[in-house]
XYZ file of C-alpha atoms in Angstrom:
667
model
C 24.941 7.330 -19.804
C 28.320 8.523 -19.517
C 30.536 7.369 -16.892
C 29.634 9.205 -14.375
C 25.838 10.580 -13.106
C 25.281 13.179 -13.690
C 22.733 14.836 -11.054
C 20.499 17.392 -10.399
C 19.370 18.331 -6.457
C 15.808 20.015 -5.724
C 15.745 21.328 -3.165
C 18.658 23.633 -2.267
C 18.723 23.731 1.926
C 21.452 22.118 4.659
C 20.877 18.654 3.975
C 21.193 19.229 -0.806
C 24.633 20.971 1.015
C 25.630 17.652 2.360
C 24.480 15.768 -0.511
C 26.761 18.611 -2.926
C 29.924 17.755 -0.930
C 29.447 13.820 -0.730
C 29.275 13.964 -3.949
C 32.547 15.573 -4.193
C 34.351 12.527 -2.872
C 32.421 10.105 -5.226
C 33.981 9.118 -7.793
C 30.735 8.098 -10.308
C 28.921 10.626 -9.600
C 28.677 14.495 -9.735
C 26.650 18.229 -8.735
C 25.314 19.450 -12.393
C 22.141 21.624 -10.945
C 20.325 23.070 -8.275
C 16.441 23.618 -8.402
C 14.532 25.680 -6.957
C 12.096 27.727 -6.982
C 13.390 31.261 -6.845
C 16.442 31.408 -8.308
C 17.167 35.015 -7.098
C 18.066 33.390 -3.692
C 21.287 34.417 -1.712
C 23.940 32.633 -1.651
C 23.092 29.942 -4.097
C 25.915 30.405 -6.799
C 28.242 30.110 -3.758
C 26.292 27.385 -1.771
C 26.206 25.158 -5.477
C 29.655 26.447 -7.528
C 29.721 25.514 -11.055
C 25.849 23.941 -11.004
C 23.876 25.178 -13.274
C 20.790 27.140 -10.976
C 17.097 25.233 -12.655
C 14.175 27.618 -12.229
C 11.572 25.263 -11.098
C 11.654 21.366 -10.019
C 9.902 20.419 -13.376
C 12.730 21.966 -15.118
C 14.828 20.142 -13.851
C 13.144 16.638 -14.245
C 12.546 17.807 -17.662
C 16.278 18.237 -18.658
C 18.270 16.628 -20.950
C 21.906 16.984 -19.061
C 20.526 15.182 -15.944
C 20.509 11.646 -14.573
C 19.278 11.500 -10.824
C 17.679 13.769 -9.074
C 18.307 14.037 -5.483
C 15.728 14.710 -3.319
C 15.712 16.993 -0.441
C 12.517 18.777 -0.494
C 10.722 18.592 3.473
C 8.914 15.443 4.109
C 5.601 16.141 2.528
C 6.979 16.597 -1.053
C 9.312 13.525 -1.257
C 6.576 10.835 -3.335
C 5.545 14.144 -5.487
C 8.420 14.614 -6.746
C 9.828 10.445 -6.899
C 7.272 9.949 -8.995
C 7.262 13.613 -11.497
C 10.938 11.691 -11.211
C 9.805 8.308 -12.607
C 7.132 9.921 -14.913
C 10.449 12.003 -16.244
C 12.983 8.816 -16.687
C 14.861 9.885 -14.261
C 16.788 7.875 -11.253
C 16.625 8.849 -7.642
C 17.616 9.597 -4.069
C 14.636 10.793 -1.948
C 16.185 11.809 1.588
C 14.517 10.382 4.202
C 12.147 8.808 4.938
C 11.227 8.628 1.317
C 7.875 9.462 2.474
C 5.024 9.390 4.439
C 3.939 5.485 4.897
C 4.415 2.601 4.046
C 1.722 2.616 0.657
C 3.359 5.725 -0.615
C 6.871 4.399 -0.958
C 4.947 2.089 -2.754
C 3.994 3.946 -5.201
C 6.569 5.267 -5.620
C 8.430 2.329 -6.273
C 5.216 1.527 -8.861
C 6.663 4.492 -10.374
C 9.750 3.332 -10.666
C 9.572 -0.190 -11.091
C 7.740 0.727 -14.845
C 9.623 3.338 -15.415
C 12.482 0.364 -14.814
C 14.703 3.357 -13.229
C 16.746 3.551 -9.490
C 15.026 4.752 -6.421
C 16.879 4.804 -3.447
C 16.039 6.061 0.300
C 19.286 8.337 1.491
C 19.930 6.592 4.887
C 23.753 7.415 4.561
C 24.898 5.934 7.509
C 23.599 2.054 5.965
C 26.709 2.411 3.433
C 29.391 4.170 5.689
C 32.000 1.525 6.922
C 30.937 1.788 10.702
C 28.242 -0.434 9.525
C 29.712 -2.974 8.326
C 31.712 -3.044 10.558
C 29.455 -3.051 12.869
C 27.275 -6.327 11.144
C 31.402 -8.187 11.371
C 31.623 -7.955 14.827
C 27.367 -8.888 15.873
C 27.905 -12.480 12.808
C 31.226 -12.977 13.733
C 29.754 -13.900 18.143
C 32.038 -11.137 19.447
C 29.452 -10.750 22.176
C 27.371 -13.617 21.701
C 24.071 -14.105 21.621
C 22.844 -10.612 20.812
C 19.710 -10.331 22.941
C 18.092 -6.578 23.269
C 19.056 -3.404 20.834
C 18.889 0.003 22.430
C 18.896 2.965 19.923
C 17.904 6.852 20.566
C 18.471 10.014 18.152
C 17.126 13.332 19.948
C 17.982 16.407 20.290
C 16.329 19.604 21.282
C 14.899 22.521 19.784
C 14.408 24.930 22.803
C 10.744 25.928 22.136
C 8.167 24.948 20.109
C 7.191 26.426 16.924
C 4.614 25.433 15.913
C 4.948 26.633 11.952
C 8.487 25.199 11.614
C 9.178 21.658 9.634
C 9.253 20.159 12.478
C 6.727 21.332 14.213
C 4.222 21.546 11.739
C 1.396 19.456 11.078
C 0.461 20.527 7.823
C 4.971 19.571 6.983
C 4.850 15.724 8.664
C 7.289 17.448 11.031
C 7.499 15.655 15.137
C 10.505 13.319 15.719
C 9.111 9.995 14.624
C 9.300 10.664 11.063
C 13.289 12.938 11.241
C 14.689 11.211 13.215
C 12.849 7.857 14.706
C 13.476 6.592 10.796
C 17.459 6.053 12.246
C 17.447 3.717 15.068
C 13.965 1.171 13.920
C 15.771 1.034 10.860
C 19.573 -0.064 12.462
C 16.984 -2.418 14.665
C 16.029 -4.116 12.105
C 19.107 -4.111 10.240
C 21.146 -5.945 13.277
C 17.680 -8.007 13.523
C 18.838 -9.017 9.797
C 22.195 -10.395 10.708
C 21.438 -12.205 13.653
C 18.998 -14.108 11.728
C 21.832 -13.934 8.957
C 19.395 -11.905 6.935
C 19.703 -8.450 5.134
C 17.196 -7.120 7.817
C 14.728 -8.551 9.599
C 10.129 -7.743 10.209
C 9.552 -6.877 13.801
C 6.143 -9.507 14.676
C 4.868 -6.430 17.011
C 5.358 -2.867 17.101
C 4.375 -1.093 20.456
C 5.068 2.698 20.373
C 4.033 6.155 21.849
C 4.633 9.526 21.933
C 4.345 12.871 23.825
C 2.063 15.430 21.368
C 2.108 19.309 21.117
C -0.140 21.293 20.150
C 0.241 20.837 16.340
C -0.501 17.049 17.559
C 3.007 15.701 15.919
C 5.324 14.309 18.692
C 7.440 16.399 20.747
C 9.331 12.948 21.721
C 8.540 9.412 21.656
C 9.859 5.447 22.651
C 8.984 2.628 20.859
C 9.318 -1.437 21.358
C 10.147 -3.377 18.270
C 10.202 -7.288 19.279
C 11.483 -9.979 16.229
C 10.713 -13.578 15.958
C 13.868 -14.855 17.693
C 13.377 -13.576 21.382
C 14.851 -9.898 20.266
C 13.894 -6.708 21.450
C 14.881 -3.302 20.324
C 14.043 -0.606 22.640
C 13.763 3.010 19.795
C 13.792 6.501 20.623
C 13.564 9.744 19.491
C 13.147 13.435 20.413
C 12.795 17.211 18.737
C 12.554 19.098 22.475
C 14.591 16.585 24.460
C 18.877 15.853 24.109
C 18.663 11.534 24.195
C 21.830 10.398 25.089
C 21.646 8.933 21.493
C 24.511 5.941 21.806
C 23.171 3.021 19.698
C 24.117 0.394 22.445
C 23.739 -3.714 21.169
C 23.017 -6.466 24.071
C 24.995 -9.628 23.913
C 25.334 -12.772 26.569
C 29.027 -12.308 26.624
C 28.776 -8.294 25.896
C 27.443 -5.361 24.365
C 28.896 -2.820 21.507
C 28.025 1.349 21.813
C 28.199 3.519 19.249
C 28.032 7.320 19.571
C 25.298 8.795 16.895
C 26.148 6.180 14.288
C 23.728 8.287 11.876
C 27.243 10.511 11.450
C 29.244 7.217 12.532
C 30.462 9.272 15.380
C 31.116 12.985 13.250
C 29.387 15.723 12.236
C 27.966 16.075 8.287
C 31.817 16.598 7.249
C 33.115 12.908 8.506
C 32.924 10.313 11.114
C 35.896 8.245 12.256
C 33.236 5.174 13.441
C 34.376 4.657 16.430
C 33.111 1.040 18.712
C 32.946 0.356 21.391
C 32.694 -2.756 22.813
C 31.820 -3.983 26.762
C 33.064 -7.236 27.537
C 34.152 -8.896 31.367
C 34.619 -4.981 32.701
C 37.013 -3.735 30.245
C 36.378 -0.728 27.338
C 37.552 -2.384 23.285
C 37.633 0.967 21.049
C 37.553 -0.262 17.554
C 37.268 2.555 14.720
C 37.120 2.917 11.031
C 39.369 5.414 10.794
C 37.136 6.716 7.717
C 38.608 10.186 6.976
C 35.894 10.712 3.384
C 32.972 12.846 3.792
C 29.871 11.153 5.148
C 27.986 11.592 2.524
C 30.406 10.176 -0.371
C 29.578 6.220 -0.010
C 26.129 6.675 -0.707
C 26.229 9.275 -3.335
C 29.124 6.590 -5.285
C 26.447 3.892 -3.745
C 23.682 5.263 -5.836
C 26.064 6.489 -8.796
C 27.775 2.780 -8.854
C 23.557 1.133 -8.995
C 22.494 3.437 -11.593
C 25.458 2.831 -13.715
C 25.238 -0.477 -13.384
C 21.320 -0.661 -14.039
C 19.681 -1.297 -11.127
C 16.716 -0.230 -9.016
C 17.612 -0.366 -6.158
C 20.497 -0.593 -3.785
C 22.468 -3.573 -2.598
C 22.368 -4.512 1.281
C 23.344 -2.814 3.222
C 21.631 0.300 1.794
C 18.258 0.453 1.711
C 16.302 -2.003 -0.619
C 12.729 -1.452 -1.765
C 11.361 -4.103 0.289
C 13.754 -2.059 2.589
C 12.305 0.729 3.003
C 8.341 -0.381 3.570
C 9.231 -2.329 6.424
C 10.787 0.872 8.276
C 8.044 2.631 6.504
C 5.171 -0.314 7.735
C 7.018 0.244 11.875
C 6.527 3.706 11.564
C 3.077 3.274 10.350
C 2.355 1.500 13.783
C 4.361 3.721 15.974
C 1.901 7.304 14.415
C -1.165 4.529 14.528
C -0.209 3.183 18.446
C 0.526 7.744 19.103
C -2.495 8.702 17.669
C -0.275 10.775 14.625
C -2.714 11.727 11.233
C -0.583 14.533 9.773
C -3.394 17.146 8.269
C -1.829 16.824 5.008
C -3.148 12.759 4.926
C -6.692 14.078 5.475
C -9.115 13.908 3.358
C -10.139 17.913 3.880
C -6.368 18.358 2.461
C -5.402 15.935 0.238
C -7.949 16.509 -2.691
C -5.325 15.864 -5.274
C -3.299 12.840 -6.192
C -0.171 11.962 -4.330
C 1.727 13.071 -6.784
C 0.020 16.569 -6.321
C -2.405 16.403 -9.917
C -5.780 16.363 -10.243
C -7.900 13.333 -10.760
C -8.329 12.454 -14.056
C -10.952 11.129 -16.351
C -12.801 7.706 -15.543
C -11.443 6.393 -18.468
C -8.467 3.676 -18.879
C -7.929 -0.537 -19.913
C -10.492 -0.391 -17.415
C -14.177 -1.101 -20.029
C -17.513 0.129 -19.256
C -20.559 -2.124 -19.462
C -24.426 -1.815 -19.182
C -26.250 -3.040 -15.501
C -29.819 -4.392 -15.738
C -31.841 -1.664 -13.714
C -29.077 0.517 -13.609
C -28.656 3.896 -15.386
C -25.525 5.012 -15.058
C -22.066 2.209 -16.857
C -20.616 0.785 -15.060
C -17.091 -0.266 -15.141
C -16.298 -4.782 -15.225
C -14.908 -4.882 -12.451
C -15.014 -3.413 -9.183
C -13.140 -2.559 -6.392
C -12.826 -3.436 -2.809
C -10.948 -1.856 -0.322
C -11.776 -3.020 3.383
C -7.794 -3.426 4.254
C -7.510 0.422 4.245
C -7.648 2.447 7.726
C -6.285 5.754 6.693
C -7.712 7.951 3.921
C -4.634 8.399 2.613
C -3.304 5.064 2.253
C -6.667 4.495 0.556
C -6.627 7.249 -1.654
C -3.266 6.027 -3.429
C -5.554 3.152 -4.819
C -9.354 4.995 -5.277
C -7.811 7.387 -7.356
C -5.720 4.739 -9.682
C -8.502 2.524 -10.180
C -10.887 5.718 -11.479
C -7.957 7.030 -13.756
C -7.722 3.127 -14.938
C -11.455 3.303 -15.909
C -13.011 1.829 -12.635
C -16.307 2.803 -11.305
C -18.107 0.511 -9.130
C -16.939 0.387 -5.504
C -17.670 -2.099 -3.155
C -18.332 -1.073 0.840
C -20.443 -3.256 3.468
C -21.742 -1.716 6.570
C -19.391 -4.192 8.604
C -16.263 -4.174 6.870
C -13.880 -1.789 9.107
C -16.373 -1.750 11.999
C -17.457 1.140 9.120
C -14.139 2.690 8.081
C -14.518 1.433 4.979
C -17.830 3.666 4.453
C -16.503 6.405 6.085
C -13.319 6.173 3.285
C -15.711 6.232 0.521
C -17.598 9.123 1.794
C -14.522 10.983 2.187
C -12.991 10.198 -0.879
C -15.651 10.752 -2.915
C -16.557 14.155 -1.471
C -12.524 15.726 -2.059
C -12.953 14.111 -5.870
C -16.197 15.534 -6.663
C -17.559 12.281 -8.516
C -20.087 10.201 -6.453
C -22.526 11.132 -9.710
C -20.613 9.045 -11.950
C -19.133 6.530 -9.434
C -21.634 3.302 -8.496
C -21.950 2.404 -5.224
C -22.402 -1.162 -3.541
C -23.797 -1.121 -0.310
C -24.852 -3.936 1.998
C -26.192 -4.475 4.987
C -28.026 -6.724 7.559
C -24.930 -8.755 7.916
C -25.053 -12.472 10.811
C -26.389 -12.293 13.330
C -28.255 -8.889 12.236
C -30.419 -10.630 9.642
C -33.268 -8.917 9.590
C -35.603 -6.554 8.054
C -35.988 -4.119 10.315
C -32.416 -3.849 10.117
C -31.401 -2.881 6.675
C -33.316 1.003 7.196
C -31.214 1.415 10.551
C -27.876 0.502 9.202
C -28.618 1.818 5.830
C -29.435 5.867 7.438
C -25.793 4.986 9.685
C -24.512 3.787 6.130
C -25.049 6.835 4.112
C -24.147 9.079 6.643
C -20.107 7.626 6.710
C -20.517 7.449 3.158
C -21.582 11.342 2.408
C -24.556 10.417 0.344
C -28.393 9.914 0.225
C -28.090 6.515 -1.940
C -26.022 3.852 -3.053
C -26.341 2.580 -6.706
C -26.796 -1.454 -5.687
C -27.563 -3.143 -2.724
C -27.470 -6.526 -1.184
C -28.382 -8.431 1.919
C -24.734 -9.496 3.118
C -26.590 -12.316 4.390
C -30.005 -14.465 4.097
C -32.007 -15.829 7.394
C -34.141 -18.475 6.096
C -36.199 -18.323 9.762
C -37.848 -15.156 8.052
C -40.129 -15.270 4.780
C -38.562 -13.912 1.966
C -41.035 -11.454 1.489
C -40.453 -9.740 4.471
C -37.428 -9.197 2.590
C -38.024 -7.923 -0.518
C -40.801 -5.512 1.814
C -38.086 -3.999 3.037
C -35.522 -3.116 0.578
C -38.670 -2.447 -1.937
C -39.536 0.423 0.701
C -35.807 1.971 0.142
C -36.592 1.694 -3.489
C -39.291 4.228 -3.635
C -37.529 6.035 -0.824
C -35.390 6.626 -3.756
C -32.569 5.319 -1.302
C -31.538 2.708 -3.892
C -31.719 3.748 -6.979
C -30.508 0.396 -8.986
C -30.527 -3.058 -8.540
C -30.873 -5.007 -5.492
C -30.835 -8.629 -4.267
C -28.475 -11.013 -1.965
C -25.555 -11.629 -1.190
C -24.221 -15.747 -0.302
C -28.408 -16.075 -1.503
C -29.283 -19.431 -3.032
C -30.892 -18.871 -6.655
C -34.180 -20.941 -5.010
C -34.415 -17.957 -2.618
C -34.090 -15.344 -5.487
C -36.701 -17.415 -7.672
C -39.117 -17.030 -4.301
C -38.110 -13.675 -4.089
C -39.010 -12.461 -7.154
C -42.251 -14.736 -7.752
C -42.945 -12.566 -4.448
C -42.227 -9.342 -6.062
C -44.087 -9.818 -9.197
C -47.077 -10.913 -6.853
C -47.473 -7.963 -4.572
C -46.451 -5.466 -7.057
C -42.800 -4.550 -5.284
C -39.543 -3.959 -7.401
C -38.123 -7.444 -7.372
C -34.407 -9.268 -6.671
C -31.741 -7.822 -9.621
C -28.662 -9.109 -8.530
C -26.567 -11.509 -7.090
C -23.327 -11.258 -5.974
C -22.211 -14.652 -4.541
C -18.832 -16.627 -5.188
C -18.385 -17.642 -8.970
C -14.709 -18.292 -9.989
C -13.229 -20.778 -12.033
C -12.022 -23.032 -9.204
C -15.245 -24.462 -7.552
C -15.875 -23.730 -3.517
C -15.810 -26.851 -2.449
C -16.504 -25.852 1.722
C -17.646 -21.741 2.653
C -14.484 -19.706 2.730
C -16.630 -17.631 5.846
C -20.123 -19.169 7.559
C -23.082 -18.425 5.498
C -21.544 -17.996 1.943
C -22.585 -19.006 -0.605
C -21.436 -19.674 -4.257
C -22.869 -19.882 -7.688
C -20.304 -21.812 -9.792
C -22.116 -24.648 -9.571
C -23.208 -26.147 -12.663
C -26.484 -25.636 -11.985
C -26.516 -21.957 -10.521
C -24.817 -21.281 -13.372
C -27.395 -22.394 -15.802
C -29.339 -20.438 -13.492
C -27.663 -17.391 -14.110
C -27.414 -17.592 -17.793
C -30.954 -18.429 -18.228
C -32.582 -15.258 -16.016
C -29.099 -12.816 -16.292
C -29.486 -12.199 -13.212
C -25.888 -9.947 -12.763
C -23.989 -11.594 -9.927
C -20.993 -9.255 -8.408
C -18.675 -11.793 -7.380
C -16.489 -11.787 -4.847
C -13.040 -13.972 -4.234
C -13.826 -14.176 -8.008
C -10.356 -15.502 -8.239
C -10.120 -18.211 -6.228
C -7.938 -16.295 -3.296
C -4.191 -17.656 -4.893
C -5.185 -21.455 -5.935
C -3.923 -20.264 -8.822
C -0.607 -18.680 -8.036
C 1.821 -20.645 -6.917
C 0.310 -20.829 -3.015
C -1.176 -23.653 -4.450
C -0.278 -27.244 -5.493
C -1.135 -30.590 -5.284
C 1.796 -31.320 -3.202
C 1.206 -27.701 -1.046
C -1.561 -28.020 2.202
C 0.389 -25.226 4.340
C -2.405 -23.345 3.891
C -5.672 -24.989 5.597
C -7.836 -22.439 3.625
C -6.815 -23.239 0.310
C -6.679 -26.823 1.281
C -10.629 -26.739 2.009
C -11.984 -24.939 -0.013
C -10.610 -25.333 -3.227
C -8.451 -29.113 -3.252
C -10.374 -31.012 -5.266
C -9.645 -33.658 -8.497
C -11.509 -31.162 -10.690
C -10.705 -27.344 -9.409
C -6.967 -28.967 -9.807
C -7.635 -29.819 -13.541
C -8.994 -26.502 -14.063
C -5.774 -24.998 -12.750
C -3.620 -27.149 -14.988
C -5.695 -26.083 -17.767
C -5.632 -21.850 -16.362
C -1.250 -22.488 -16.707
C -2.298 -23.981 -19.789
C -3.678 -21.417 -21.936
C -1.827 -18.970 -19.591
C 2.059 -19.933 -21.617
C 0.063 -20.141 -24.464
C -1.358 -16.681 -24.080
C 1.626 -15.239 -22.263
C -0.324 -13.948 -19.184
C -0.254 -15.885 -15.910
C -3.139 -18.095 -14.717
C -4.606 -16.186 -12.158
C -5.245 -13.689 -15.376
C -6.836 -16.207 -17.463
C -8.976 -17.719 -14.188
C -10.152 -13.566 -13.713
C -10.716 -13.307 -17.707
C -13.310 -16.935 -17.134
C -15.266 -14.424 -14.670
C -15.530 -11.833 -17.582
C -16.380 -13.439 -20.080
C -19.515 -15.155 -18.729
C -22.628 -15.574 -20.752
C -24.188 -13.613 -18.083
C -23.756 -10.555 -16.406
C -20.806 -11.111 -14.046
C -18.668 -7.980 -12.434
C -16.383 -9.813 -10.718
C -15.150 -7.874 -7.359
C -10.890 -7.271 -7.073
C -9.017 -6.520 -4.026
C -5.855 -5.346 -4.985
C -3.348 -3.582 -1.636
C -0.953 -2.341 -4.023
C -1.178 -0.342 -7.210
C 1.245 -3.208 -8.643
C -2.017 -6.364 -7.106
C -4.019 -3.473 -9.779
C -2.018 -3.631 -12.916
C -1.686 -7.299 -12.933
C -5.051 -8.426 -12.248
C -5.695 -5.159 -15.190
C -4.173 -7.867 -17.097
C -6.912 -9.476 -17.700
C -8.695 -6.940 -20.269
C -6.098 -8.118 -22.648
C -7.271 -11.418 -22.397
C -10.297 -12.177 -24.501
C -11.541 -15.878 -23.594
C -14.109 -17.532 -26.565
C -16.702 -20.193 -25.920
C -15.173 -22.788 -26.552
C -12.229 -22.292 -24.652
C -15.025 -21.147 -21.626
C -15.613 -24.749 -21.775
C -12.915 -25.993 -22.185
C -11.325 -24.653 -19.370
C -14.414 -26.138 -17.538
C -14.473 -29.295 -18.592
C -11.041 -30.211 -20.843
């Protein structure tokens, strides 16, 4: 790489021109090219003198003479082009907000983590000397103990313009995304300074907004509460001229900073005035910085790339800083009832980087399941933690493209939203016939035969299908004769609403034997599958009421003898094989109660030893153990992030022998 980073810009708008001028003031960066979909656009040559005009964004990413890319397209294209940049081996600086949500940003960072490239969010005020001065004043106790922060960024467009990027839902319009991100990022930065950290996360966010006909916010406000009691009031607007002053209130006075995002100036220059108000007197200080306000982020990004770093140093936006900021914006939007049309299933029919969903093949192998006509992936995906289609689709798409096709749902998960999410996803992707769908119903306290059909009707409606491939009763009720449950599930098999194996989740082997015997004696379809906990560590106490483990020697022998398929939940023992657990770590009540005994720690020790020999982590060995069982064993995995999914799938790089299985268990 040269001594100067050769930058290309995607999107020739006004913010691109500001970055252009910032690069002029950078010692280690230079503008080499500007990418546009319309190379005949008037003014390009004069607006970007000396830069090559490249036809199309993909062409810029393929250009070997470009090191890094500044993404200056509308919000909805930020994640797409940041990911594509990583795939092309390009470093990237993305105009704020880096993505529409924390989940999207996490996917961007995952792509750059794998590519080994730099990715940063362009909050240029963070790198201006004024920000460093504000932090110094706060840390030195100039106004005493900091107790409250007030910050706003608002302007008025004059009239509602539904097609404009600041209003249109399809372009992720509104004040929260466009300018609300500034006061939130500053509040988190200051709260971190008070706590001696680069930034701090609020423990509570309460937001509201006034919405327009597009469903985006014209003006909005939020309250952020931090764990030390510090409170931040933030506001933003695209239809109100706010005072746009940062106020930091302390026990001995306050600091006021007008238009902090431009250091009190504009896109060209900000001298960085700071007012300190104490004892009825105001003292004004200034960093008197005359350099272009965008030159600092251009230089910081260029230097980070030259140094081989993948993210900004503080006070620039590190990856975790960006993720934390977007989580606040996610909560603010959720409180205000804002979901952009571009985030909904009917519109988001392609992957986050704007591709058709790829084929269902990858590192995850397929296997046969007794009673199931389709081939099933060796692991199943649980995804009950997602609450929006856009966030969940990222993980579902990735699982599918790595070969996964078994999806775990249940009537009670997220109040029914997990089923709705899968229904929307499979419909938008057109994959229902190739997917293996697990449905569950009749959870405590409604564990009765007549509930099975009623809940399945509601589930199928949410899932947007007329059948499930695998069905489990979510709990058992020993007060009900098992034959009544078999009759109810067999009726759904005959009706075609269960088209593969059925059985019980958290059922004992004795109860399963009784159910199988009843079915055979009465001409019913016998149950063929279980969904009990099974892991290298044996569950000592139920995680939740009514849970049953299949990890005991007797239960495992039963599974081997009957060759009943077990879809194992908590198959990696919920963190027991990670650094969260240890003989001297007793702060996690669940881990201690459920998994801590000498036998399990012995197995953990051996998993650590084997992992070191194989060049893997103990958690990979733990999952490989479940996969290698001498009975049909399908572990359920529940990653929340792409990096967690990728990590889990490393278990497929391990093929344990029967001797290794026995050694892990018994030593």
